GROMACS .gro file of C-alpha atoms in nm:
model
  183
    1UNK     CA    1 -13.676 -10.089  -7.605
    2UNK     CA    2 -13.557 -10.003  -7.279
    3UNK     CA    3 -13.588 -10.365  -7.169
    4UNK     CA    4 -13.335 -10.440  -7.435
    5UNK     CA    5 -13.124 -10.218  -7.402
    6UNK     CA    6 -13.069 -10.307  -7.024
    7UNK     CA    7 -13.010 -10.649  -7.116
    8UNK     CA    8 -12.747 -10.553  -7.356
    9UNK     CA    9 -12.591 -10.295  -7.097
   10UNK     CA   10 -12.591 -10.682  -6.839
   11UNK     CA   11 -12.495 -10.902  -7.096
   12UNK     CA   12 -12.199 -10.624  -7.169
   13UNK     CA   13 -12.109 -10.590  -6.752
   14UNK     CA   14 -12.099 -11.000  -6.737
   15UNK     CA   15 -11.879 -11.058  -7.062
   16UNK     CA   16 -11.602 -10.806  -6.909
   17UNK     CA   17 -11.661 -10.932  -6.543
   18UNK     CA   18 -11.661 -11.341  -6.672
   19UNK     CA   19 -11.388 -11.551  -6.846
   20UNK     CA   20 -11.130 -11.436  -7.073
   21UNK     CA   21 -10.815 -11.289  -6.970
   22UNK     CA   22 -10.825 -10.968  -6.811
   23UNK     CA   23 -10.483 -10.803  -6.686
   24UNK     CA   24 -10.468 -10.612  -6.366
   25UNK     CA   25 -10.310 -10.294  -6.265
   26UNK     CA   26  -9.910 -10.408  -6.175
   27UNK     CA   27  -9.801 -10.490  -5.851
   28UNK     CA   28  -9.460 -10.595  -5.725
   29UNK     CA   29  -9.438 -10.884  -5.522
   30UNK     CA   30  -9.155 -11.045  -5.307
   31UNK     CA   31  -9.034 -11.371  -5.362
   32UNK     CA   32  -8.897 -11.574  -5.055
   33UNK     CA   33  -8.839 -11.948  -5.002
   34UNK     CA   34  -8.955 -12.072  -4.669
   35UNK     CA   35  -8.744 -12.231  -4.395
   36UNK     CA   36  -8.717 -12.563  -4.349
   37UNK     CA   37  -8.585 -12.853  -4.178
   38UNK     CA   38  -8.313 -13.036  -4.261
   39UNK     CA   39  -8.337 -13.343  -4.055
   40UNK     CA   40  -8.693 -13.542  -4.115
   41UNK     CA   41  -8.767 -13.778  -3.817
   42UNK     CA   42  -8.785 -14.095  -4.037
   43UNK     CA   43  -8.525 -14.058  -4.256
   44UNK     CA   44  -8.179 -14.084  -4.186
   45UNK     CA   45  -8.078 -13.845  -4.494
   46UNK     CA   46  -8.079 -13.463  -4.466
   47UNK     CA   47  -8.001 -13.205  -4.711
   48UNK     CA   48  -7.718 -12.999  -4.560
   49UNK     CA   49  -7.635 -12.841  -4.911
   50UNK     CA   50  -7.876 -12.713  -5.193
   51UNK     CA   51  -7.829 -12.467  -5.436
   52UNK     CA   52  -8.038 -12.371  -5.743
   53UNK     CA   53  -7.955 -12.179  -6.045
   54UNK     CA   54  -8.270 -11.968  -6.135
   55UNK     CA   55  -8.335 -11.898  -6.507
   56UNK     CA   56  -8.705 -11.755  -6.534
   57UNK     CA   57  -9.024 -11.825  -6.341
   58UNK     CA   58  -9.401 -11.788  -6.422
   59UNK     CA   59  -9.706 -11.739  -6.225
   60UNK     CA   60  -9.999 -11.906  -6.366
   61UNK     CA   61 -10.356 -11.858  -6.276
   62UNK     CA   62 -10.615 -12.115  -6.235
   63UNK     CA   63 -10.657 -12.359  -6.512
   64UNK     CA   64 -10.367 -12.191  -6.704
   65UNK     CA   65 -10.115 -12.433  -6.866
   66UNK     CA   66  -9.750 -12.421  -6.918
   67UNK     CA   67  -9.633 -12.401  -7.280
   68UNK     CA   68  -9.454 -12.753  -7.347
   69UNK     CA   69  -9.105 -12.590  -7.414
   70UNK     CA   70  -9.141 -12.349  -7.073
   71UNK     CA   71  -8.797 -12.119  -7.279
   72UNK     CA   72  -9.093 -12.017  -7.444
   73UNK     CA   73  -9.382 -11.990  -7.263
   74UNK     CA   74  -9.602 -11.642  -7.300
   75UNK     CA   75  -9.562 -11.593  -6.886
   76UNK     CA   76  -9.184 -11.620  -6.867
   77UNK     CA   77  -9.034 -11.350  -6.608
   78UNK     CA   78  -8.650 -11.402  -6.675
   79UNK     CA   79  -8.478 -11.402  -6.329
   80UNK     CA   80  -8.094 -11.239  -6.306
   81UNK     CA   81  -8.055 -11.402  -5.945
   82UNK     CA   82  -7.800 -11.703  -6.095
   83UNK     CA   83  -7.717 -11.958  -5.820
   84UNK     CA   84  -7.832 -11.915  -5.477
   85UNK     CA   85  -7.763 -12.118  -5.224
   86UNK     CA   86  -8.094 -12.235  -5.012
   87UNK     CA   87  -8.103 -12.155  -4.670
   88UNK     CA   88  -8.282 -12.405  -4.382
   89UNK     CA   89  -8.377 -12.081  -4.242
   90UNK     CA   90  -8.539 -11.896  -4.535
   91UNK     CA   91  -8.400 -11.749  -4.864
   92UNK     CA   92  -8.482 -11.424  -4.986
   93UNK     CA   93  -8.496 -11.456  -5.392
   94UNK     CA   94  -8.643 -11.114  -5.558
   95UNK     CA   95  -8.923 -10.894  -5.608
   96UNK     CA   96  -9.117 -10.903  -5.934
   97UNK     CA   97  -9.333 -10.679  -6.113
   98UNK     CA   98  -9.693 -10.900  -6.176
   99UNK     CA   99 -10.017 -10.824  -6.325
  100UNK     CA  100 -10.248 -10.814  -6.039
  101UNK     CA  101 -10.521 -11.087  -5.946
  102UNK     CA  102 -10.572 -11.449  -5.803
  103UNK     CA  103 -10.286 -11.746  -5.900
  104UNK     CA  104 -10.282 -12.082  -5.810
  105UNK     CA  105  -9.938 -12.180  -5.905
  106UNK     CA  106  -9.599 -12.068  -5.962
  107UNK     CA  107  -9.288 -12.237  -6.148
  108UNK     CA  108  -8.956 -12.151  -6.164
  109UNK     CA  109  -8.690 -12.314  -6.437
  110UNK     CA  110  -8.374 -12.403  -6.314
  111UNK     CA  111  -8.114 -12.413  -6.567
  112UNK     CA  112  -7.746 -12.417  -6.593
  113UNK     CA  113  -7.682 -12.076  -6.660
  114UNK     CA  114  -7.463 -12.036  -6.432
  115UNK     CA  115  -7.069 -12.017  -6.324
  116UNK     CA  116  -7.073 -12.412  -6.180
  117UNK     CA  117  -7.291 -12.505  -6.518
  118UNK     CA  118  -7.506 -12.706  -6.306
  119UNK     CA  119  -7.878 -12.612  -6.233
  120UNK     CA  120  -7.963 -12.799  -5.936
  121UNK     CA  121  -7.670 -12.901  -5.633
  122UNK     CA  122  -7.781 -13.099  -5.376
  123UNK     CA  123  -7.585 -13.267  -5.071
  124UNK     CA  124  -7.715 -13.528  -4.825
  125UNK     CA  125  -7.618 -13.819  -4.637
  126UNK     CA  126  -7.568 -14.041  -4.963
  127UNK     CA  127  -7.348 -13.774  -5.080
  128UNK     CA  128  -7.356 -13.479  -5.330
  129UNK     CA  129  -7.507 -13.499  -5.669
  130UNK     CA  130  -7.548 -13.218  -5.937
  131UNK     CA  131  -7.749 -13.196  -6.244
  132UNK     CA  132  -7.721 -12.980  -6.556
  133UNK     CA  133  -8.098 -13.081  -6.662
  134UNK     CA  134  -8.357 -12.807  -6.711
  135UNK     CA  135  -8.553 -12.856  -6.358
  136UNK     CA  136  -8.897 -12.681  -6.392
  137UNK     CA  137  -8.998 -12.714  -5.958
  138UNK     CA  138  -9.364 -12.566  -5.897
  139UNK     CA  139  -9.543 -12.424  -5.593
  140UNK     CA  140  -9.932 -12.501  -5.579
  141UNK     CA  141 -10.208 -12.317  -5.339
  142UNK     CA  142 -10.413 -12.007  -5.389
  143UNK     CA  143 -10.240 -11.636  -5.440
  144UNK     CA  144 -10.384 -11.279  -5.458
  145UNK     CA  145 -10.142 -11.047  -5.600
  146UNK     CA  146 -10.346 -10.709  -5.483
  147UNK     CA  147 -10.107 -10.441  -5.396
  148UNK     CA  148  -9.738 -10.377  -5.438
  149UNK     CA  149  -9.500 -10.451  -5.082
  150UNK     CA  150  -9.678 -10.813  -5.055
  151UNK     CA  151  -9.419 -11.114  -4.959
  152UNK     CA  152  -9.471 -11.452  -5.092
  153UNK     CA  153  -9.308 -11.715  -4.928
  154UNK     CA  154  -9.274 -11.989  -5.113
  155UNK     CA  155  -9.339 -12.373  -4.892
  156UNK     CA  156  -9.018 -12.609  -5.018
  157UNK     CA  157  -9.042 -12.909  -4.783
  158UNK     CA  158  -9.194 -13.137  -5.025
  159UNK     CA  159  -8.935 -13.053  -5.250
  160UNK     CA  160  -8.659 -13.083  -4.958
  161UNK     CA  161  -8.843 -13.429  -4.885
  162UNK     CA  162  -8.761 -13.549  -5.211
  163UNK     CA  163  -8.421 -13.442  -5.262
  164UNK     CA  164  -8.332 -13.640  -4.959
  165UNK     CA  165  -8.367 -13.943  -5.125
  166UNK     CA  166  -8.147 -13.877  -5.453
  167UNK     CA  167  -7.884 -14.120  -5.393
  168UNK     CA  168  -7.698 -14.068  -5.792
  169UNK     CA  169  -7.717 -13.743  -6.031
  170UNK     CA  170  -7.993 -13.901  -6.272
  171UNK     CA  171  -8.241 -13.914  -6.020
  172UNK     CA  172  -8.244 -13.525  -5.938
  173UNK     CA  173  -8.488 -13.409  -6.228
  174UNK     CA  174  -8.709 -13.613  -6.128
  175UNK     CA  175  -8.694 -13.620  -5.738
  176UNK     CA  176  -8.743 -13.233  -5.771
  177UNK     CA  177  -9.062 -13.210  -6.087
  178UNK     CA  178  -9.208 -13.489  -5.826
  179UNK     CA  179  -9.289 -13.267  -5.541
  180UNK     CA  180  -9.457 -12.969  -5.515
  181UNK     CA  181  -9.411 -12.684  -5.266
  182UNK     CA  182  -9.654 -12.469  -5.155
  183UNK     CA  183  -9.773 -12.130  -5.166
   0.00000   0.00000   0.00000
């Protein structure tokens, strides 16, 4: 009897400690874009202009997908920041209030909710081009959210990379899903 009853008491520790979703305790993270450069040795385009108009984000933990219309996806953290313009040197976006534990990717939705009505700007050598296409731009890598006052900086060169290329407004959506910054 004993016997069993310790092997209910495991079987009980590893169901809570194994799959499933479990939520932590909240902590607030801050959100941050990294630097980057704006003039990539082999290219003769640079950005010298991007701005983004920030409508929600999500952070998603390993294996976790994205609802297929991401307006309503279970995850959505609505964002008041409207458009920013993206510094070379690093932007500073927002702090956020996130169940705590490991994530392995975050999204943000860039829509154009905002005063130009365009959700993605972008100027480079070919010229400037704007887009008023929902723009759903994710950052990939490995995350603990542990304790409140933590910074995430967000990698954007890939994305940069890309959006050196567009050369006409219909290529923007797809220059900018294509790459993936980091965490």
């Amino acid at each position: 009897m004993k016997k069993l009853i310790l092997i209910l008491y495991l079987f009980t520790l590893i169901g809570c400690a194994g799959g499933g979703t479990t939520v932590g305790s909240p902590v607030t993270i801050e959100l941050k874009l990294s630097s980057y450069s704006t003039a990539l040795s082999l290219r003769p385009q640079a950005v010298s202009s991007l701005t983004f108009c920030f409508k929600r984000l999500r952070f998603k933990k390993e294996g976790e997908s994205t609802n297929g219309d991401t307006s309503s996806d279970e995850d959505n953290i609505d964002l008041n920041l409207g458009e920013v313009i993206i510094s070379p040197s690093g932007t500073d976006l927002t702090s956020v209030t996130i169940p705590a534990g490991e994530y392995s990717r975050v999204e943000f939705d860039l829509e154009k909710d905002c005063l130009s009505q365009k959700s993605l700007q972008v100027t480079n050598s070919n010229g400037s081009f704007s887009t008023e296409d929902r723009i759903t731009i994710k950052f990939e890598g490995y995350f603990i959210a542990a304790s409140s006052s933590q910074t995430l900086s967000l990698g954007v060169s890939n994305i940069i990379s890309k959006l050196d290329e567009v050369t006409a407004d219909s290529e923007i959506k797809a220059k900018a899903e294509a790459a993936s910054g980091t965490l």
